[in-house]
């Protein structure tokens, strides 16, 4: 007998105080039934499952790539997008974006410090817009959430792209859009993820969650590629690199889910797909019990395997970015992936122990990230 609840899942942490894209989206699908012996694992069948997400053709990623790959395409469409702002105004706007990022997304912020100044500012501006979007459904004013609120937010997004920002933080994004020719679709899709969050309270399977994950996290990868830039000497297609960026968002999302299971359970939230819980003999009731069992450990092992799979896919694009962007992207990827190691070190107890990466470990990761960022590999898709 499994408990059922009608509580809305949220994609990110609360207003101005959560981790970047603190969404709960992806989890693994177990291939075994009830597992009572820790060493028995269904991992050998897992790779089949990893390919059962939503085809990126359905997400129209190729259309986004075509539009964003055209240099200055947005600037040519509308002179309003060339809006000029006083340098001191922009300096303050980007400074506010930086402060928000530094305070509430420390690991992410560390990666931005390795970027060029122009890319730093653009990344902070994108981060802040994403966080404000999340706050609509998971912030202190979420009780006032309605379809009309999200509709108005989407209208405001269009104003930002048209060169008519509502406030200083919006202005930072308007300038970023102009400089890097960003496409509006990933931003609109993120808003759609918020809409989904207000009407869908449980996810039956991985396919449903993959779509949700795209909306609330994969979109960020698509927003970021034009800012990071694709190396002129890259030997792979732009579409492959965009897909890799999308996969990085998925890997981050899955990691968030695994890290925050206990915290979410205290709020009555379960983001694990119902069919995956059932395949390991588990249900919502077991999650709320907050007890680590052999079956739970096996489920967590499979989920970590899936998360690492997506991080591996993301690596295939990280080395194809412009040289100045590779080190920060590799650093963020490797540091975030270490959260999975921390879950293992905690014996898969993500109910009462929070997995995190300490500052020393973060700093020790930087040389490895730097070494991975140096060569342009022509064999990454082998």
mmCIF file of C-alpha atoms in Angstrom:
data_model
loop_
_atom_site.group_PDB
_atom_site.id
_atom_site.type_symbol
_atom_site.label_atom_id
_atom_site.label_comp_id
_atom_site.label_asym_id
_atom_site.label_seq_id
_atom_site.Cartn_x
_atom_site.Cartn_y
_atom_site.Cartn_z
ATOM 1 C CA UNK A 1 0.000 0.000 0.000
ATOM 2 C CA UNK A 2 1.638 3.170 -1.178
ATOM 3 C CA UNK A 3 0.827 6.622 0.004
ATOM 4 C CA UNK A 4 -0.289 9.163 -2.582
ATOM 5 C CA UNK A 5 -0.193 12.917 -2.274
ATOM 6 C CA UNK A 6 -1.358 15.833 -4.400
ATOM 7 C CA UNK A 7 1.534 18.170 -3.820
ATOM 8 C CA UNK A 8 3.063 20.092 -6.658
ATOM 9 C CA UNK A 9 6.645 19.338 -7.601
ATOM 10 C CA UNK A 10 8.831 22.382 -7.960
ATOM 11 C CA UNK A 11 11.693 22.741 -10.432
ATOM 12 C CA UNK A 12 13.919 25.025 -8.398
ATOM 13 C CA UNK A 13 14.599 26.391 -4.954
ATOM 14 C CA UNK A 14 12.785 29.367 -3.469
ATOM 15 C CA UNK A 15 12.953 33.031 -4.246
ATOM 16 C CA UNK A 16 16.483 34.335 -4.549
ATOM 17 C CA UNK A 17 17.646 31.652 -2.116
ATOM 18 C CA UNK A 18 18.114 28.387 -3.974
ATOM 19 C CA UNK A 19 20.613 26.612 -6.082
ATOM 20 C CA UNK A 20 20.654 27.396 -9.756
ATOM 21 C CA UNK A 21 17.930 25.365 -11.358
ATOM 22 C CA UNK A 22 17.235 23.519 -8.215
ATOM 23 C CA UNK A 23 14.645 21.523 -10.135
ATOM 24 C CA UNK A 24 13.625 18.033 -9.340
ATOM 25 C CA UNK A 25 13.420 16.314 -12.634
ATOM 26 C CA UNK A 26 15.300 13.175 -13.640
ATOM 27 C CA UNK A 27 15.699 9.869 -11.915
ATOM 28 C CA UNK A 28 16.654 6.387 -12.914
ATOM 29 C CA UNK A 29 14.448 3.613 -14.021
ATOM 30 C CA UNK A 30 15.228 0.339 -12.333
ATOM 31 C CA UNK A 31 15.211 -2.844 -14.368
ATOM 32 C CA UNK A 32 14.868 -5.247 -11.479
ATOM 33 C CA UNK A 33 12.123 -6.164 -9.084
ATOM 34 C CA UNK A 34 12.510 -6.042 -5.323
ATOM 35 C CA UNK A 35 16.200 -6.257 -4.510
ATOM 36 C CA UNK A 36 17.126 -7.361 -1.023
ATOM 37 C CA UNK A 37 20.817 -8.088 -1.419
ATOM 38 C CA UNK A 38 22.962 -4.994 -2.004
ATOM 39 C CA UNK A 39 25.341 -6.688 -4.388
ATOM 40 C CA UNK A 40 22.610 -7.740 -6.773
ATOM 41 C CA UNK A 41 22.205 -5.005 -9.329
ATOM 42 C CA UNK A 42 20.408 -4.667 -12.649
ATOM 43 C CA UNK A 43 23.078 -2.355 -13.985
ATOM 44 C CA UNK A 44 23.936 -4.573 -16.917
ATOM 45 C CA UNK A 45 20.554 -3.780 -18.487
ATOM 46 C CA UNK A 46 20.721 -0.069 -17.660
ATOM 47 C CA UNK A 47 22.293 1.337 -20.878
ATOM 48 C CA UNK A 48 19.126 0.410 -22.799
ATOM 49 C CA UNK A 49 17.119 2.583 -20.455
ATOM 50 C CA UNK A 50 19.389 5.598 -20.844
ATOM 51 C CA UNK A 51 18.319 6.011 -24.467
ATOM 52 C CA UNK A 52 14.625 6.217 -23.687
ATOM 53 C CA UNK A 53 14.331 9.945 -23.201
ATOM 54 C CA UNK A 54 12.496 12.327 -25.508
ATOM 55 C CA UNK A 55 14.020 12.596 -29.007
ATOM 56 C CA UNK A 56 15.572 16.014 -29.386
ATOM 57 C CA UNK A 57 13.872 16.357 -32.757
ATOM 58 C CA UNK A 58 10.610 16.524 -30.792
ATOM 59 C CA UNK A 59 12.073 19.363 -28.753
ATOM 60 C CA UNK A 60 12.940 21.251 -31.954
ATOM 61 C CA UNK A 61 16.526 21.697 -30.833
ATOM 62 C CA UNK A 62 17.679 21.788 -34.447
ATOM 63 C CA UNK A 63 15.531 24.866 -35.057
ATOM 64 C CA UNK A 64 17.080 26.643 -32.097
ATOM 65 C CA UNK A 65 20.551 25.752 -33.352
ATOM 66 C CA UNK A 66 19.828 27.109 -36.805
ATOM 67 C CA UNK A 67 18.608 30.426 -35.460
ATOM 68 C CA UNK A 68 21.257 30.888 -32.775
ATOM 69 C CA UNK A 69 24.090 29.817 -35.056
ATOM 70 C CA UNK A 70 23.486 32.784 -37.341
ATOM 71 C CA UNK A 71 25.721 35.608 -36.200
ATOM 72 C CA UNK A 72 23.820 38.705 -35.056
ATOM 73 C CA UNK A 73 20.543 37.338 -36.390
ATOM 74 C CA UNK A 74 18.442 38.844 -33.628
ATOM 75 C CA UNK A 75 20.110 42.208 -33.891
ATOM 76 C CA UNK A 76 19.243 42.352 -37.563
ATOM 77 C CA UNK A 77 15.593 41.589 -36.938
ATOM 78 C CA UNK A 78 14.752 44.596 -34.821
ATOM 79 C CA UNK A 79 16.631 47.800 -34.165
ATOM 80 C CA UNK A 80 14.838 48.048 -30.824
ATOM 81 C CA UNK A 81 17.077 45.268 -29.659
ATOM 82 C CA UNK A 82 19.985 47.664 -30.048
ATOM 83 C CA UNK A 83 18.745 49.633 -27.053
ATOM 84 C CA UNK A 84 21.467 51.701 -25.462
ATOM 85 C CA UNK A 85 21.856 52.024 -21.716
ATOM 86 C CA UNK A 86 24.185 54.248 -19.770
ATOM 87 C CA UNK A 87 27.428 52.387 -18.919
ATOM 88 C CA UNK A 88 27.019 53.074 -15.204
ATOM 89 C CA UNK A 89 23.460 51.725 -15.315
ATOM 90 C CA UNK A 90 24.636 48.535 -16.985
ATOM 91 C CA UNK A 91 27.544 48.175 -14.582
ATOM 92 C CA UNK A 92 25.143 48.267 -11.665
ATOM 93 C CA UNK A 93 22.726 45.899 -13.404
ATOM 94 C CA UNK A 94 25.389 43.277 -14.016
ATOM 95 C CA UNK A 95 26.760 43.834 -10.523
ATOM 96 C CA UNK A 96 23.387 42.949 -9.044
ATOM 97 C CA UNK A 97 23.222 39.842 -11.194
ATOM 98 C CA UNK A 98 26.674 38.863 -10.001
ATOM 99 C CA UNK A 99 25.740 39.304 -6.340
ATOM 100 C CA UNK A 100 22.639 37.141 -6.673
ATOM 101 C CA UNK A 101 24.636 34.408 -8.381
ATOM 102 C CA UNK A 102 27.477 34.569 -5.852
ATOM 103 C CA UNK A 103 25.163 34.341 -2.867
ATOM 104 C CA UNK A 104 22.808 31.608 -3.980
ATOM 105 C CA UNK A 105 24.721 29.442 -6.471
ATOM 106 C CA UNK A 106 28.229 29.166 -5.096
ATOM 107 C CA UNK A 107 29.455 26.221 -7.173
ATOM 108 C CA UNK A 108 28.020 27.683 -10.344
ATOM 109 C CA UNK A 109 29.486 31.088 -9.498
ATOM 110 C CA UNK A 110 32.935 29.600 -9.006
ATOM 111 C CA UNK A 111 32.838 28.379 -12.594
ATOM 112 C CA UNK A 112 31.890 31.815 -13.896
ATOM 113 C CA UNK A 113 34.981 33.351 -12.307
ATOM 114 C CA UNK A 114 37.059 31.445 -14.856
ATOM 115 C CA UNK A 115 35.237 33.076 -17.782
ATOM 116 C CA UNK A 116 36.078 36.208 -19.700
ATOM 117 C CA UNK A 117 34.409 39.334 -18.336
ATOM 118 C CA UNK A 118 31.877 39.552 -21.164
ATOM 119 C CA UNK A 119 30.840 35.931 -20.711
ATOM 120 C CA UNK A 120 30.646 36.346 -16.951
ATOM 121 C CA UNK A 121 28.141 39.161 -17.261
ATOM 122 C CA UNK A 122 26.044 37.312 -19.817
ATOM 123 C CA UNK A 123 25.970 34.156 -17.693
ATOM 124 C CA UNK A 124 24.971 36.062 -14.570
ATOM 125 C CA UNK A 125 22.146 37.776 -16.469
ATOM 126 C CA UNK A 126 20.795 34.458 -17.775
ATOM 127 C CA UNK A 127 21.084 32.906 -14.322
ATOM 128 C CA UNK A 128 19.098 35.698 -12.689
ATOM 129 C CA UNK A 129 16.283 35.509 -15.230
ATOM 130 C CA UNK A 130 16.033 31.728 -14.718
ATOM 131 C CA UNK A 131 15.983 32.156 -10.963
ATOM 132 C CA UNK A 132 13.300 34.809 -11.088
ATOM 133 C CA UNK A 133 11.234 32.549 -13.317
ATOM 134 C CA UNK A 134 11.550 29.776 -10.746
ATOM 135 C CA UNK A 135 10.498 32.101 -7.950
ATOM 136 C CA UNK A 136 7.109 32.510 -9.576
ATOM 137 C CA UNK A 137 6.200 28.948 -8.616
ATOM 138 C CA UNK A 138 8.520 28.231 -5.700
ATOM 139 C CA UNK A 139 9.136 31.580 -4.049
ATOM 140 C CA UNK A 140 7.516 33.359 -1.111
ATOM 141 C CA UNK A 141 4.765 34.708 -3.365
ATOM 142 C CA UNK A 142 4.007 31.345 -4.949
ATOM 143 C CA UNK A 143 0.613 31.302 -3.216
ATOM 144 C CA UNK A 144 -0.442 33.964 -5.695
ATOM 145 C CA UNK A 145 0.612 31.873 -8.675
ATOM 146 C CA UNK A 146 -1.870 31.618 -11.535
ATOM 147 C CA UNK A 147 -1.931 31.057 -15.261
ATOM 148 C CA UNK A 148 -2.283 34.794 -15.684
ATOM 149 C CA UNK A 149 0.971 35.409 -13.792
ATOM 150 C CA UNK A 150 2.923 33.117 -16.106
ATOM 151 C CA UNK A 151 1.237 34.610 -19.151
ATOM 152 C CA UNK A 152 2.275 38.080 -18.036
ATOM 153 C CA UNK A 153 5.812 36.852 -17.367
ATOM 154 C CA UNK A 154 5.991 35.523 -20.922
ATOM 155 C CA UNK A 155 4.783 38.867 -22.264
ATOM 156 C CA UNK A 156 7.518 40.518 -20.228
ATOM 157 C CA UNK A 157 10.035 38.122 -21.743
ATOM 158 C CA UNK A 158 8.977 39.241 -25.207
ATOM 159 C CA UNK A 159 9.469 42.844 -24.111
ATOM 160 C CA UNK A 160 13.003 41.981 -23.005
ATOM 161 C CA UNK A 161 13.753 40.501 -26.418
ATOM 162 C CA UNK A 162 12.172 43.512 -28.140
ATOM 163 C CA UNK A 163 14.458 45.859 -26.247
ATOM 164 C CA UNK A 164 11.986 47.142 -23.653
ATOM 165 C CA UNK A 165 13.132 45.750 -20.276
ATOM 166 C CA UNK A 166 10.920 46.275 -17.261
ATOM 167 C CA UNK A 167 13.703 46.764 -14.710
ATOM 168 C CA UNK A 168 17.453 46.791 -14.248
ATOM 169 C CA UNK A 169 17.854 43.010 -14.121
ATOM 170 C CA UNK A 170 15.798 42.644 -17.290
ATOM 171 C CA UNK A 171 18.028 45.247 -18.937
ATOM 172 C CA UNK A 172 21.098 43.096 -18.284
ATOM 173 C CA UNK A 173 19.428 40.275 -20.193
ATOM 174 C CA UNK A 174 18.345 42.576 -23.023
ATOM 175 C CA UNK A 175 21.958 43.576 -23.606
ATOM 176 C CA UNK A 176 23.093 39.955 -23.369
ATOM 177 C CA UNK A 177 20.516 38.926 -25.982
ATOM 178 C CA UNK A 178 21.794 41.619 -28.321
ATOM 179 C CA UNK A 179 25.457 40.716 -27.875
ATOM 180 C CA UNK A 180 25.075 36.957 -28.269
ATOM 181 C CA UNK A 181 22.032 36.622 -30.542
ATOM 182 C CA UNK A 182 20.076 34.431 -28.160
ATOM 183 C CA UNK A 183 16.897 32.720 -29.335
ATOM 184 C CA UNK A 184 13.695 33.179 -27.373
ATOM 185 C CA UNK A 185 12.436 29.578 -27.559
ATOM 186 C CA UNK A 186 14.530 28.122 -24.677
ATOM 187 C CA UNK A 187 13.303 30.960 -22.444
ATOM 188 C CA UNK A 188 9.693 30.347 -23.412
ATOM 189 C CA UNK A 189 10.160 26.630 -22.869
ATOM 190 C CA UNK A 190 11.386 27.258 -19.337
ATOM 191 C CA UNK A 191 8.192 29.174 -18.622
ATOM 192 C CA UNK A 192 6.285 26.195 -19.993
ATOM 193 C CA UNK A 193 8.094 24.081 -17.407
ATOM 194 C CA UNK A 194 6.668 26.336 -14.719
ATOM 195 C CA UNK A 195 3.198 25.850 -16.172
ATOM 196 C CA UNK A 196 3.700 22.105 -16.067
ATOM 197 C CA UNK A 197 4.721 22.398 -12.452
ATOM 198 C CA UNK A 198 1.441 24.018 -11.493
ATOM 199 C CA UNK A 199 -0.726 21.275 -12.965
ATOM 200 C CA UNK A 200 1.256 18.046 -12.724
ATOM 201 C CA UNK A 201 1.962 16.615 -9.287
ATOM 202 C CA UNK A 202 3.535 13.248 -10.065
ATOM 203 C CA UNK A 203 5.495 11.749 -12.942
ATOM 204 C CA UNK A 204 4.692 8.204 -13.886
ATOM 205 C CA UNK A 205 7.902 7.412 -15.759
ATOM 206 C CA UNK A 206 11.235 8.669 -16.966
ATOM 207 C CA UNK A 207 9.922 9.872 -20.305
ATOM 208 C CA UNK A 208 7.573 12.320 -18.620
ATOM 209 C CA UNK A 209 10.358 13.589 -16.394
ATOM 210 C CA UNK A 210 12.764 13.929 -19.297
ATOM 211 C CA UNK A 211 10.417 16.416 -20.923
ATOM 212 C CA UNK A 212 10.071 18.289 -17.656
ATOM 213 C CA UNK A 213 13.827 18.262 -17.209
ATOM 214 C CA UNK A 214 14.295 19.758 -20.645
ATOM 215 C CA UNK A 215 11.916 22.569 -19.805
ATOM 216 C CA UNK A 216 13.500 23.543 -16.495
ATOM 217 C CA UNK A 217 17.181 22.726 -17.041
ATOM 218 C CA UNK A 218 18.073 21.540 -20.531
ATOM 219 C CA UNK A 219 16.896 24.906 -21.804
ATOM 220 C CA UNK A 220 19.673 26.607 -19.855
ATOM 221 C CA UNK A 221 22.254 24.681 -21.838
ATOM 222 C CA UNK A 222 20.676 25.889 -25.070
ATOM 223 C CA UNK A 223 20.696 29.477 -23.799
ATOM 224 C CA UNK A 224 24.358 29.214 -22.836
ATOM 225 C CA UNK A 225 26.002 27.800 -25.955
ATOM 226 C CA UNK A 226 26.021 31.120 -27.861
ATOM 227 C CA UNK A 227 27.614 32.776 -24.830
ATOM 228 C CA UNK A 228 30.293 30.100 -24.454
ATOM 229 C CA UNK A 229 30.890 29.972 -28.208
ATOM 230 C CA UNK A 230 31.774 27.034 -30.434
ATOM 231 C CA UNK A 231 35.424 26.718 -31.415
ATOM 232 C CA UNK A 232 36.118 27.550 -35.050
ATOM 233 C CA UNK A 233 38.245 24.397 -35.301
ATOM 234 C CA UNK A 234 35.535 22.152 -33.885
ATOM 235 C CA UNK A 235 35.207 18.954 -35.895
ATOM 236 C CA UNK A 236 31.622 18.186 -34.875
ATOM 237 C CA UNK A 237 28.278 19.702 -35.762
ATOM 238 C CA UNK A 238 26.736 22.569 -33.853
ATOM 239 C CA UNK A 239 23.715 20.366 -33.191
ATOM 240 C CA UNK A 240 25.894 17.806 -31.401
ATOM 241 C CA UNK A 241 27.325 20.511 -29.173
ATOM 242 C CA UNK A 242 23.894 21.905 -28.339
ATOM 243 C CA UNK A 243 22.692 18.408 -27.500
ATOM 244 C CA UNK A 244 25.671 17.979 -25.175
ATOM 245 C CA UNK A 245 24.757 21.232 -23.430
ATOM 246 C CA UNK A 246 21.211 19.976 -23.002
ATOM 247 C CA UNK A 247 22.542 16.742 -21.502
ATOM 248 C CA UNK A 248 24.574 18.726 -18.979
ATOM 249 C CA UNK A 249 21.349 20.296 -17.756
ATOM 250 C CA UNK A 250 19.817 16.862 -17.415
ATOM 251 C CA UNK A 251 22.817 15.560 -15.471
ATOM 252 C CA UNK A 252 22.616 18.530 -13.126
ATOM 253 C CA UNK A 253 18.912 17.998 -12.639
ATOM 254 C CA UNK A 254 19.267 14.341 -11.795
ATOM 255 C CA UNK A 255 22.009 15.190 -9.334
ATOM 256 C CA UNK A 256 19.743 17.745 -7.659
ATOM 257 C CA UNK A 257 17.049 15.121 -7.268
ATOM 258 C CA UNK A 258 19.375 12.622 -5.652
ATOM 259 C CA UNK A 259 20.940 15.185 -3.359
ATOM 260 C CA UNK A 260 17.630 16.585 -2.121
ATOM 261 C CA UNK A 261 15.480 13.480 -1.638
ATOM 262 C CA UNK A 262 15.378 13.867 2.143
ATOM 263 C CA UNK A 263 14.749 17.600 2.083
ATOM 264 C CA UNK A 264 11.905 17.139 -0.389
ATOM 265 C CA UNK A 265 10.390 14.301 1.622
ATOM 266 C CA UNK A 266 10.096 16.586 4.645
ATOM 267 C CA UNK A 267 7.952 18.861 2.491
ATOM 268 C CA UNK A 268 5.819 15.990 1.267
ATOM 269 C CA UNK A 269 7.468 15.912 -2.132
ATOM 270 C CA UNK A 270 8.570 12.890 -4.123
ATOM 271 C CA UNK A 271 10.177 13.442 -7.491
ATOM 272 C CA UNK A 272 11.110 9.846 -8.216
ATOM 273 C CA UNK A 273 9.016 8.306 -11.005
ATOM 274 C CA UNK A 274 6.343 6.064 -9.608
ATOM 275 C CA UNK A 275 7.138 3.129 -11.887
ATOM 276 C CA UNK A 276 10.800 3.176 -10.907
ATOM 277 C CA UNK A 277 9.971 3.105 -7.222
ATOM 278 C CA UNK A 278 7.612 0.199 -7.804
ATOM 279 C CA UNK A 279 10.194 -1.809 -9.719
ATOM 280 C CA UNK A 280 12.367 -1.791 -6.609
ATOM 281 C CA UNK A 281 9.452 -2.612 -4.327
ATOM 282 C CA UNK A 282 9.237 0.968 -3.087
ATOM 283 C CA UNK A 283 6.630 3.712 -3.039
ATOM 284 C CA UNK A 284 6.050 7.185 -1.641
ATOM 285 C CA UNK A 285 5.498 5.726 1.808
ATOM 286 C CA UNK A 286 9.057 4.368 1.840
ATOM 287 C CA UNK A 287 10.460 7.742 0.864
ATOM 288 C CA UNK A 288 8.595 9.485 3.675
ATOM 289 C CA UNK A 289 9.847 6.831 6.106
ATOM 290 C CA UNK A 290 13.367 8.159 5.348
ATOM 291 C CA UNK A 291 14.990 4.793 5.951
ATOM 292 C CA UNK A 292 17.902 3.522 3.872
ATOM 293 C CA UNK A 293 17.244 -0.087 2.893
ATOM 294 C CA UNK A 294 19.014 -2.479 0.544
ATOM 295 C CA UNK A 295 16.395 -1.803 -2.086
ATOM 296 C CA UNK A 296 16.909 1.925 -1.690
ATOM 297 C CA UNK A 297 20.662 1.567 -2.123
ATOM 298 C CA UNK A 298 20.201 -0.385 -5.335
ATOM 299 C CA UNK A 299 17.808 2.211 -6.683
ATOM 300 C CA UNK A 300 20.261 4.978 -5.844
ATOM 301 C CA UNK A 301 23.098 3.101 -7.548
ATOM 302 C CA UNK A 302 21.115 2.953 -10.753
ATOM 303 C CA UNK A 303 20.161 6.601 -10.534
ATOM 304 C CA UNK A 304 23.762 7.638 -10.035
ATOM 305 C CA UNK A 305 24.714 5.526 -13.039
ATOM 306 C CA UNK A 306 22.187 7.401 -15.115
ATOM 307 C CA UNK A 307 23.368 10.802 -13.913
ATOM 308 C CA UNK A 308 26.947 9.946 -14.789
ATOM 309 C CA UNK A 309 25.812 8.780 -18.204
ATOM 310 C CA UNK A 310 24.434 12.234 -18.953
ATOM 311 C CA UNK A 311 27.515 13.972 -17.598
ATOM 312 C CA UNK A 312 29.580 11.789 -19.937
ATOM 313 C CA UNK A 313 27.425 12.886 -22.852
ATOM 314 C CA UNK A 314 27.959 16.492 -21.802
ATOM 315 C CA UNK A 315 31.727 16.011 -21.904
ATOM 316 C CA UNK A 316 31.452 15.312 -25.595
ATOM 317 C CA UNK A 317 30.582 18.941 -26.202
ATOM 318 C CA UNK A 318 32.598 20.706 -23.503
ATOM 319 C CA UNK A 319 35.870 20.326 -25.394
ATOM 320 C CA UNK A 320 34.346 21.762 -28.555
ATOM 321 C CA UNK A 321 33.632 25.161 -27.055
ATOM 322 C CA UNK A 322 35.818 28.180 -27.593
ATOM 323 C CA UNK A 323 39.087 27.895 -25.737
ATOM 324 C CA UNK A 324 38.282 30.563 -23.146
ATOM 325 C CA UNK A 325 35.061 28.761 -22.200
ATOM 326 C CA UNK A 326 36.310 25.198 -21.833
ATOM 327 C CA UNK A 327 37.933 25.509 -18.433
ATOM 328 C CA UNK A 328 34.913 27.040 -16.629
ATOM 329 C CA UNK A 329 32.508 24.568 -18.239
ATOM 330 C CA UNK A 330 34.724 21.583 -17.416
ATOM 331 C CA UNK A 331 35.158 22.887 -13.857
ATOM 332 C CA UNK A 332 31.424 23.201 -13.267
ATOM 333 C CA UNK A 333 30.788 19.782 -14.777
ATOM 334 C CA UNK A 334 33.415 17.962 -12.722
ATOM 335 C CA UNK A 335 32.585 19.714 -9.465
ATOM 336 C CA UNK A 336 28.867 19.091 -9.770
ATOM 337 C CA UNK A 337 29.470 15.462 -10.644
ATOM 338 C CA UNK A 338 31.355 15.050 -7.370
ATOM 339 C CA UNK A 339 28.055 15.424 -5.531
ATOM 340 C CA UNK A 340 27.270 11.927 -6.771
ATOM 341 C CA UNK A 341 30.508 10.693 -5.178
ATOM 342 C CA UNK A 342 29.423 12.308 -1.921
ATOM 343 C CA UNK A 343 26.107 10.430 -2.003
ATOM 344 C CA UNK A 344 28.036 7.178 -2.355
ATOM 345 C CA UNK A 345 30.356 8.184 0.481
ATOM 346 C CA UNK A 346 27.261 8.689 2.638
ATOM 347 C CA UNK A 347 26.219 5.082 1.909
ATOM 348 C CA UNK A 348 23.314 6.384 -0.199
ATOM 349 C CA UNK A 349 21.725 8.102 2.779
ATOM 350 C CA UNK A 350 20.259 11.130 1.057
ATOM 351 C CA UNK A 351 17.474 11.284 3.633
ATOM 352 C CA UNK A 352 19.414 12.586 6.615
ATOM 353 C CA UNK A 353 22.804 13.508 5.099
ATOM 354 C CA UNK A 354 23.260 16.248 2.546
ATOM 355 C CA UNK A 355 25.845 15.494 -0.113
ATOM 356 C CA UNK A 356 28.086 18.422 -0.924
ATOM 357 C CA UNK A 357 31.516 19.248 -2.304
ATOM 358 C CA UNK A 358 33.739 21.204 0.072
ATOM 359 C CA UNK A 359 35.746 24.202 -1.033
ATOM 360 C CA UNK A 360 39.042 22.324 -0.870
ATOM 361 C CA UNK A 361 37.769 19.586 -3.175
ATOM 362 C CA UNK A 362 36.423 22.211 -5.535
ATOM 363 C CA UNK A 363 39.783 23.921 -5.758
ATOM 364 C CA UNK A 364 41.599 20.616 -6.234
ATOM 365 C CA UNK A 365 39.316 19.884 -9.168
ATOM 366 C CA UNK A 366 40.396 22.963 -11.097
ATOM 367 C CA UNK A 367 43.757 21.584 -12.342
ATOM 368 C CA UNK A 368 42.051 18.462 -13.705
ATOM 369 C CA UNK A 369 39.430 20.599 -15.398
ATOM 370 C CA UNK A 370 42.165 22.768 -16.872
ATOM 371 C CA UNK A 371 43.969 19.765 -18.294
ATOM 372 C CA UNK A 372 40.777 18.453 -19.878
ATOM 373 C CA UNK A 373 40.085 21.853 -21.375
ATOM 374 C CA UNK A 374 43.389 22.123 -23.242
ATOM 375 C CA UNK A 375 43.237 19.717 -26.206
ATOM 376 C CA UNK A 376 40.630 19.879 -28.926
ATOM 377 C CA UNK A 377 39.842 16.218 -29.319
ATOM 378 C CA UNK A 378 38.722 15.001 -32.721
ATOM 379 C CA UNK A 379 37.721 11.625 -31.270
ATOM 380 C CA UNK A 380 35.154 12.656 -28.687
ATOM 381 C CA UNK A 381 32.254 10.917 -30.346
ATOM 382 C CA UNK A 382 33.914 7.540 -30.600
#
